[in-house]
PDB file of C-alpha atoms in Angstrom:
ATOM      1  CA  GLN A   1       0.000   0.000   0.000  1.00  0.00           C
ATOM      2  CA  LYS A   2       1.283   3.450  -0.930  1.00  0.00           C
ATOM      3  CA  GLU A   3       1.989   6.002   1.806  1.00  0.00           C
ATOM      4  CA  VAL A   4      -0.081   8.589  -0.070  1.00  0.00           C
ATOM      5  CA  GLU A   5      -3.217   7.760  -2.040  1.00  0.00           C
ATOM      6  CA  GLN A   6      -4.767  10.102  -4.585  1.00  0.00           C
ATOM      7  CA  ASP A   7      -7.516   9.466  -7.118  1.00  0.00           C
ATOM      8  CA  PRO A   8      -5.957   9.923 -10.578  1.00  0.00           C
ATOM      9  CA  GLY A   9      -9.192  11.146 -12.159  1.00  0.00           C
ATOM     10  CA  PRO A  10      -9.657  12.576 -14.702  1.00  0.00           C
ATOM     11  CA  LEU A  11     -12.049  15.028 -13.107  1.00  0.00           C
ATOM     12  CA  SER A  12     -14.060  17.172 -15.501  1.00  0.00           C
ATOM     13  CA  VAL A  13     -16.027  20.176 -14.241  1.00  0.00           C
ATOM     14  CA  PRO A  14     -17.734  23.167 -15.887  1.00  0.00           C
ATOM     15  CA  GLU A  15     -16.218  26.625 -15.578  1.00  0.00           C
ATOM     16  CA  GLY A  16     -17.228  28.294 -12.319  1.00  0.00           C
ATOM     17  CA  ALA A  17     -17.658  25.052 -10.379  1.00  0.00           C
ATOM     18  CA  ILE A  18     -16.102  24.332  -6.998  1.00  0.00           C
ATOM     19  CA  VAL A  19     -13.494  21.609  -7.262  1.00  0.00           C
ATOM     20  CA  SER A  20     -12.508  19.308  -4.416  1.00  0.00           C
ATOM     21  CA  LEU A  21      -9.264  17.348  -4.644  1.00  0.00           C
ATOM     22  CA  ASN A  22      -8.233  14.927  -1.922  1.00  0.00           C
ATOM     23  CA  CYS A  23      -5.435  12.732  -0.634  1.00  0.00           C
ATOM     24  CA  THR A  24      -5.204  10.222   2.162  1.00  0.00           C
ATOM     25  CA  TYR A  25      -2.007   9.108   3.833  1.00  0.00           C
ATOM     26  CA  SER A  26      -0.814   6.507   6.286  1.00  0.00           C
ATOM     27  CA  ASN A  27       2.411   7.953   7.772  1.00  0.00           C
ATOM     28  CA  SER A  28       1.689   9.731  11.059  1.00  0.00           C
ATOM     29  CA  ALA A  29       5.081  11.478  10.910  1.00  0.00           C
ATOM     30  CA  PHE A  30       3.973  13.735   8.062  1.00  0.00           C
ATOM     31  CA  GLN A  31       3.739  17.338   9.283  1.00  0.00           C
ATOM     32  CA  TYR A  32       4.027  19.370   6.084  1.00  0.00           C
ATOM     33  CA  PHE A  33       1.366  19.096   3.420  1.00  0.00           C
ATOM     34  CA  MET A  34       1.712  20.608  -0.016  1.00  0.00           C
ATOM     35  CA  TRP A  35      -0.247  20.939  -3.210  1.00  0.00           C
ATOM     36  CA  TYR A  36       1.579  21.201  -6.512  1.00  0.00           C
ATOM     37  CA  ARG A  37       0.101  22.030  -9.899  1.00  0.00           C
ATOM     38  CA  GLN A  38       1.621  20.507 -13.012  1.00  0.00           C
ATOM     39  CA  TYR A  39       0.730  21.635 -16.507  1.00  0.00           C
ATOM     40  CA  SER A  40       1.301  19.260 -19.392  1.00  0.00           C
ATOM     41  CA  ARG A  41       5.001  18.747 -20.168  1.00  0.00           C
ATOM     42  CA  LYS A  42       6.045  21.098 -17.371  1.00  0.00           C
ATOM     43  CA  GLY A  43       7.515  20.570 -13.919  1.00  0.00           C
ATOM     44  CA  PRO A  44       5.308  20.800 -10.821  1.00  0.00           C
ATOM     45  CA  GLU A  45       4.957  24.210  -9.150  1.00  0.00           C
ATOM     46  CA  LEU A  46       4.062  24.712  -5.513  1.00  0.00           C
ATOM     47  CA  LEU A  47       0.559  26.120  -4.988  1.00  0.00           C
ATOM     48  CA  MET A  48       0.205  26.005  -1.226  1.00  0.00           C
ATOM     49  CA  TYR A  49       1.566  24.321   1.831  1.00  0.00           C
ATOM     50  CA  THR A  50       0.149  23.785   5.296  1.00  0.00           C
ATOM     51  CA  TYR A  51       1.958  22.859   8.466  1.00  0.00           C
ATOM     52  CA  SER A  52       0.093  20.410  10.717  1.00  0.00           C
ATOM     53  CA  SER A  53      -3.702  20.625  10.847  1.00  0.00           C
ATOM     54  CA  GLY A  54      -6.023  23.406   9.823  1.00  0.00           C
ATOM     55  CA  ASN A  55      -7.069  25.487   6.860  1.00  0.00           C
ATOM     56  CA  LYS A  56      -5.176  27.882   4.657  1.00  0.00           C
ATOM     57  CA  GLU A  57      -6.688  30.146   2.042  1.00  0.00           C
ATOM     58  CA  ASP A  58      -5.010  31.861  -0.907  1.00  0.00           C
ATOM     59  CA  GLY A  59      -7.313  33.561  -3.358  1.00  0.00           C
ATOM     60  CA  ARG A  60      -9.545  30.940  -4.962  1.00  0.00           C
ATOM     61  CA  PHE A  61      -7.627  28.083  -3.325  1.00  0.00           C
ATOM     62  CA  THR A  62      -8.211  26.601   0.131  1.00  0.00           C
ATOM     63  CA  ALA A  63      -6.126  23.798   1.612  1.00  0.00           C
ATOM     64  CA  GLN A  64      -7.430  21.712   4.509  1.00  0.00           C
ATOM     65  CA  VAL A  65      -5.606  19.179   6.641  1.00  0.00           C
ATOM     66  CA  ASP A  66      -7.289  16.743   9.011  1.00  0.00           C
ATOM     67  CA  LYS A  67      -4.497  14.851  10.723  1.00  0.00           C
ATOM     68  CA  SER A  68      -6.893  12.791  12.839  1.00  0.00           C
ATOM     69  CA  SER A  69      -8.339  11.300   9.655  1.00  0.00           C
ATOM     70  CA  LYS A  70      -5.050  11.491   7.696  1.00  0.00           C
ATOM     71  CA  TYR A  71      -6.922  13.338   4.979  1.00  0.00           C
ATOM     72  CA  ILE A  72      -6.064  16.505   3.077  1.00  0.00           C
ATOM     73  CA  SER A  73      -8.072  18.518   0.590  1.00  0.00           C
ATOM     74  CA  LEU A  74      -7.632  21.306  -1.913  1.00  0.00           C
ATOM     75  CA  PHE A  75     -10.678  23.342  -2.895  1.00  0.00           C
ATOM     76  CA  ILE A  76     -10.750  25.540  -5.964  1.00  0.00           C
ATOM     77  CA  ARG A  77     -13.551  28.094  -6.140  1.00  0.00           C
ATOM     78  CA  ASP A  78     -14.840  29.625  -9.370  1.00  0.00           C
ATOM     79  CA  SER A  79     -12.757  27.216 -11.424  1.00  0.00           C
ATOM     80  CA  GLN A  80     -11.313  28.519 -14.685  1.00  0.00           C
ATOM     81  CA  PRO A  81     -10.134  26.721 -17.839  1.00  0.00           C
ATOM     82  CA  SER A  82      -6.601  27.849 -16.883  1.00  0.00           C
ATOM     83  CA  ASP A  83      -6.918  25.630 -13.784  1.00  0.00           C
ATOM     84  CA  SER A  84      -6.861  22.576 -16.057  1.00  0.00           C
ATOM     85  CA  ALA A  85      -3.773  20.683 -14.952  1.00  0.00           C
ATOM     86  CA  THR A  86      -2.674  17.764 -12.802  1.00  0.00           C
ATOM     87  CA  TYR A  87      -2.745  18.467  -9.070  1.00  0.00           C
ATOM     88  CA  LEU A  88      -0.306  16.567  -6.900  1.00  0.00           C
ATOM     89  CA  CYS A  89      -0.384  16.385  -3.152  1.00  0.00           C
ATOM     90  CA  ALA A  90       2.959  15.994  -1.393  1.00  0.00           C
ATOM     91  CA  MET A  91       3.924  15.419   2.203  1.00  0.00           C
ATOM     92  CA  SER A  92       6.991  15.466   4.378  1.00  0.00           C
ATOM     93  CA  ALA A  93       7.944  14.901   7.976  1.00  0.00           C
ATOM     94  CA  HIS A  94      10.636  17.562   8.002  1.00  0.00           C
ATOM     95  CA  GLY A  95       9.664  20.503   5.819  1.00  0.00           C
ATOM     96  CA  THR A  96       8.975  21.659   2.305  1.00  0.00           C
ATOM     97  CA  GLY A  97      12.472  22.328   1.093  1.00  0.00           C
ATOM     98  CA  THR A  98      15.850  21.731   2.603  1.00  0.00           C
ATOM     99  CA  ALA A  99      16.615  18.094   3.266  1.00  0.00           C
ATOM    100  CA  SER A 100      12.956  17.285   2.831  1.00  0.00           C
ATOM    101  CA  LYS A 101      12.217  14.133   0.940  1.00  0.00           C
ATOM    102  CA  LEU A 102       8.752  14.735  -0.383  1.00  0.00           C
ATOM    103  CA  THR A 103       6.308  11.865  -0.786  1.00  0.00           C
ATOM    104  CA  PHE A 104       3.879  12.550  -3.606  1.00  0.00           C
ATOM    105  CA  GLY A 105       0.475  11.275  -4.550  1.00  0.00           C
ATOM    106  CA  THR A 106      -0.040  10.094  -8.118  1.00  0.00           C
ATOM    107  CA  GLY A 107      -1.823  13.322  -9.073  1.00  0.00           C
ATOM    108  CA  THR A 108      -5.406  14.107 -10.124  1.00  0.00           C
ATOM    109  CA  ARG A 109      -5.944  15.357 -13.650  1.00  0.00           C
ATOM    110  CA  LEU A 110      -8.462  18.217 -13.700  1.00  0.00           C
ATOM    111  CA  GLN A 111     -10.223  19.500 -16.792  1.00  0.00           C
ATOM    112  CA  VAL A 112     -12.316  22.685 -16.534  1.00  0.00           C
ATOM    113  CA  THR A 113     -14.621  23.050 -19.522  1.00  0.00           C
ATOM    114  CA  LEU A 114     -16.230  26.175 -20.957  1.00  0.00           C
TER     115      LEU A 114
ATOM    116  CA  GLY B   1      17.835  31.753 -16.803  1.00  0.00           C
ATOM    117  CA  ALA B   2      15.726  32.224 -13.738  1.00  0.00           C
ATOM    118  CA  GLY B   3      14.503  28.659 -13.328  1.00  0.00           C
ATOM    119  CA  VAL B   4      15.797  25.114 -13.099  1.00  0.00           C
ATOM    120  CA  SER B   5      16.869  23.816 -16.485  1.00  0.00           C
ATOM    121  CA  GLN B   6      17.279  20.223 -17.589  1.00  0.00           C
ATOM    122  CA  SER B   7      18.770  18.644 -20.666  1.00  0.00           C
ATOM    123  CA  PRO B   8      18.030  16.918 -22.879  1.00  0.00           C
ATOM    124  CA  SER B   9      14.277  17.512 -22.820  1.00  0.00           C
ATOM    125  CA  ASN B  10      13.726  14.168 -24.542  1.00  0.00           C
ATOM    126  CA  LYS B  11      15.947  11.115 -24.834  1.00  0.00           C
ATOM    127  CA  VAL B  12      15.305   7.907 -26.739  1.00  0.00           C
ATOM    128  CA  THR B  13      17.793   5.119 -26.187  1.00  0.00           C
ATOM    129  CA  GLU B  14      18.143   1.415 -26.750  1.00  0.00           C
ATOM    130  CA  LYS B  15      18.015  -1.095 -23.958  1.00  0.00           C
ATOM    131  CA  GLY B  16      21.463  -1.676 -22.511  1.00  0.00           C
ATOM    132  CA  LYS B  17      22.875   1.745 -23.362  1.00  0.00           C
ATOM    133  CA  ASP B  18      24.007   4.293 -20.764  1.00  0.00           C
ATOM    134  CA  VAL B  19      22.366   7.725 -20.498  1.00  0.00           C
ATOM    135  CA  GLU B  20      23.298  10.964 -18.740  1.00  0.00           C
ATOM    136  CA  LEU B  21      20.712  13.516 -17.676  1.00  0.00           C
ATOM    137  CA  ARG B  22      21.749  17.021 -16.687  1.00  0.00           C
ATOM    138  CA  CYS B  23      20.270  19.508 -14.233  1.00  0.00           C
ATOM    139  CA  ASP B  24      21.174  23.185 -13.806  1.00  0.00           C
ATOM    140  CA  PRO B  25      19.656  24.462 -10.551  1.00  0.00           C
ATOM    141  CA  ILE B  26      18.641  28.014  -9.798  1.00  0.00           C
ATOM    142  CA  SER B  27      21.751  30.090  -9.142  1.00  0.00           C
ATOM    143  CA  GLY B  28      22.562  30.147  -5.438  1.00  0.00           C
ATOM    144  CA  HIS B  29      20.445  27.129  -4.525  1.00  0.00           C
ATOM    145  CA  THR B  30      22.564  24.684  -2.584  1.00  0.00           C
ATOM    146  CA  ALA B  31      20.019  21.871  -2.282  1.00  0.00           C
ATOM    147  CA  LEU B  32      19.234  19.747  -5.332  1.00  0.00           C
ATOM    148  CA  TYR B  33      16.843  16.839  -5.711  1.00  0.00           C
ATOM    149  CA  TRP B  34      16.153  14.227  -8.387  1.00  0.00           C
ATOM    150  CA  TYR B  35      12.726  12.626  -8.782  1.00  0.00           C
ATOM    151  CA  ARG B  36      11.273  10.153 -11.250  1.00  0.00           C
ATOM    152  CA  GLN B  37       7.711  10.427 -12.550  1.00  0.00           C
ATOM    153  CA  SER B  38       6.284   7.286 -14.076  1.00  0.00           C
ATOM    154  CA  LEU B  39       2.814   6.876 -15.539  1.00  0.00           C
ATOM    155  CA  GLY B  40       0.390   6.134 -12.732  1.00  0.00           C
ATOM    156  CA  GLN B  41       3.129   6.191 -10.100  1.00  0.00           C
ATOM    157  CA  GLY B  42       3.465   9.844  -9.200  1.00  0.00           C
ATOM    158  CA  LEU B  43       6.792  11.427  -8.328  1.00  0.00           C
ATOM    159  CA  GLU B  44       9.306   9.155  -6.702  1.00  0.00           C
ATOM    160  CA  PHE B  45      12.264  10.609  -4.770  1.00  0.00           C
ATOM    161  CA  LEU B  46      15.653   9.426  -6.019  1.00  0.00           C
ATOM    162  CA  ILE B  47      18.460  11.433  -4.387  1.00  0.00           C
ATOM    163  CA  TYR B  48      19.151  14.696  -2.543  1.00  0.00           C
ATOM    164  CA  PHE B  49      22.330  16.809  -2.682  1.00  0.00           C
ATOM    165  CA  GLN B  50      23.467  19.394  -0.170  1.00  0.00           C
ATOM    166  CA  GLY B  51      26.310  21.142  -1.947  1.00  0.00           C
ATOM    167  CA  ASN B  52      28.338  18.405  -3.615  1.00  0.00           C
ATOM    168  CA  SER B  53      27.512  15.660  -1.140  1.00  0.00           C
ATOM    169  CA  ALA B  54      24.486  13.375  -1.170  1.00  0.00           C
ATOM    170  CA  PRO B  55      23.201  12.807   2.381  1.00  0.00           C
ATOM    171  CA  ASP B  56      20.204  10.870   1.100  1.00  0.00           C
ATOM    172  CA  LYS B  57      20.410   8.551  -1.877  1.00  0.00           C
ATOM    173  CA  SER B  58      17.854   6.136  -0.528  1.00  0.00           C
ATOM    174  CA  GLY B  59      15.545   6.432  -3.532  1.00  0.00           C
ATOM    175  CA  LEU B  60      17.981   5.224  -6.190  1.00  0.00           C
ATOM    176  CA  PRO B  61      16.279   2.040  -7.460  1.00  0.00           C
ATOM    177  CA  SER B  62      19.413   0.036  -8.241  1.00  0.00           C
ATOM    178  CA  ASP B  63      23.174   0.304  -8.571  1.00  0.00           C
ATOM    179  CA  ARG B  64      22.676   1.129 -12.257  1.00  0.00           C
ATOM    180  CA  PHE B  65      21.640   4.609 -11.093  1.00  0.00           C
ATOM    181  CA  SER B  66      24.182   7.145  -9.896  1.00  0.00           C
ATOM    182  CA  ALA B  67      24.361  10.900  -9.581  1.00  0.00           C
ATOM    183  CA  GLU B  68      26.983  13.489  -8.955  1.00  0.00           C
ATOM    184  CA  ARG B  69      27.127  17.196  -8.418  1.00  0.00           C
ATOM    185  CA  THR B  70      30.168  19.342  -9.057  1.00  0.00           C
ATOM    186  CA  GLY B  71      30.949  22.879  -7.960  1.00  0.00           C
ATOM    187  CA  GLY B  72      27.773  22.952  -5.914  1.00  0.00           C
ATOM    188  CA  SER B  73      25.824  23.597  -9.081  1.00  0.00           C
ATOM    189  CA  VAL B  74      25.239  21.281 -12.055  1.00  0.00           C
ATOM    190  CA  SER B  75      24.186  17.700 -11.370  1.00  0.00           C
ATOM    191  CA  THR B  76      24.247  14.663 -13.630  1.00  0.00           C
ATOM    192  CA  LEU B  77      22.084  11.578 -13.194  1.00  0.00           C
ATOM    193  CA  THR B  78      23.554   8.543 -14.945  1.00  0.00           C
ATOM    194  CA  ILE B  79      21.653   5.370 -15.739  1.00  0.00           C
ATOM    195  CA  GLN B  80      23.810   2.477 -16.865  1.00  0.00           C
ATOM    196  CA  ARG B  81      22.598  -0.472 -18.944  1.00  0.00           C
ATOM    197  CA  THR B  82      19.146   1.060 -19.325  1.00  0.00           C
ATOM    198  CA  GLN B  83      16.065  -1.145 -19.062  1.00  0.00           C
ATOM    199  CA  GLN B  84      12.586  -0.542 -20.465  1.00  0.00           C
ATOM    200  CA  GLU B  85      11.241   0.013 -16.942  1.00  0.00           C
ATOM    201  CA  ASP B  86      13.569   3.036 -16.670  1.00  0.00           C
ATOM    202  CA  SER B  87      11.306   4.891 -19.125  1.00  0.00           C
ATOM    203  CA  ALA B  88       9.893   7.860 -17.225  1.00  0.00           C
ATOM    204  CA  VAL B  89      10.183  11.603 -16.779  1.00  0.00           C
ATOM    205  CA  TYR B  90      13.177  12.518 -14.634  1.00  0.00           C
ATOM    206  CA  LEU B  91      12.639  15.746 -12.721  1.00  0.00           C
ATOM    207  CA  CYS B  92      15.184  17.878 -10.927  1.00  0.00           C
ATOM    208  CA  ALA B  93      14.362  20.420  -8.227  1.00  0.00           C
ATOM    209  CA  SER B  94      16.407  22.887  -6.224  1.00  0.00           C
ATOM    210  CA  SER B  95      15.906  24.929  -3.080  1.00  0.00           C
ATOM    211  CA  LEU B  96      17.776  27.457  -0.968  1.00  0.00           C
ATOM    212  CA  VAL B  97      19.336  26.405   2.311  1.00  0.00           C
ATOM    213  CA  GLY B  98      17.918  28.399   5.163  1.00  0.00           C
ATOM    214  CA  SER B  99      14.683  27.117   6.564  1.00  0.00           C
ATOM    215  CA  ALA B 100      12.447  24.097   6.478  1.00  0.00           C
ATOM    216  CA  GLN B 101       9.716  26.095   4.803  1.00  0.00           C
ATOM    217  CA  GLU B 102      11.504  26.528   1.511  1.00  0.00           C
ATOM    218  CA  THR B 103       9.996  25.788  -1.845  1.00  0.00           C
ATOM    219  CA  GLN B 104      11.424  23.130  -4.115  1.00  0.00           C
ATOM    220  CA  TYR B 105      11.491  24.573  -7.643  1.00  0.00           C
ATOM    221  CA  PHE B 106      11.181  21.979 -10.359  1.00  0.00           C
ATOM    222  CA  GLY B 107      12.628  21.896 -13.840  1.00  0.00           C
ATOM    223  CA  PRO B 108      10.596  20.759 -16.868  1.00  0.00           C
ATOM    224  CA  GLY B 109      12.043  17.258 -16.766  1.00  0.00           C
ATOM    225  CA  THR B 110      13.780  14.897 -19.170  1.00  0.00           C
ATOM    226  CA  ARG B 111      11.506  12.377 -20.879  1.00  0.00           C
ATOM    227  CA  LEU B 112      13.414   9.129 -21.219  1.00  0.00           C
ATOM    228  CA  LEU B 113      12.182   6.344 -23.467  1.00  0.00           C
ATOM    229  CA  VAL B 114      14.073   3.054 -23.498  1.00  0.00           C
ATOM    230  CA  LEU B 115      13.268   0.897 -26.512  1.00  0.00           C
TER     231      LEU B 115
END
């Protein structure tokens, strides 16, 4: 069983919809939770990160972490066609950068249609 | 350039040949990471460099894989005697040394196809 599970999709939604993307994990040592966005034939780029439990909001994006359930979510409000990409969750016990071996989910492919 | 660059962008090779993949991190970034992205498998950590040394090479899948970094900058990932299962996108990332809350910046990757 993988340490991080993520539904690969694809997920297709109409423009303006609220999108919910989720990951579950099994390693209790994970403290840092990240969401990356990856456009086709590009490298992943960090969207948001959260330390421990709680919510974090940045514009149309909200990240939630529920450590008791080992469940994290990314919500996208008022989705736009430019949001069409693969969204990867990533987790680490030690941080987001230096010396931090990130464990990634497989990614969920999102398509926002006009 | 401002970002992480990788070369070549695409590589097709025959089974059994050796390949070298190159990564140029963002200038001034002392930490460098290699990941592998296979279809349906997500990103898989391979190796981490701090300067020229590799404190964590636990993700290298076999002794056919090796990596080095010289001058605290450019890194090369070498795969010897390539196998078809080595076909994947190899991604490099770099980050500053300073705090745990740093961002890993990824390059566009090298797409390797082993025939």
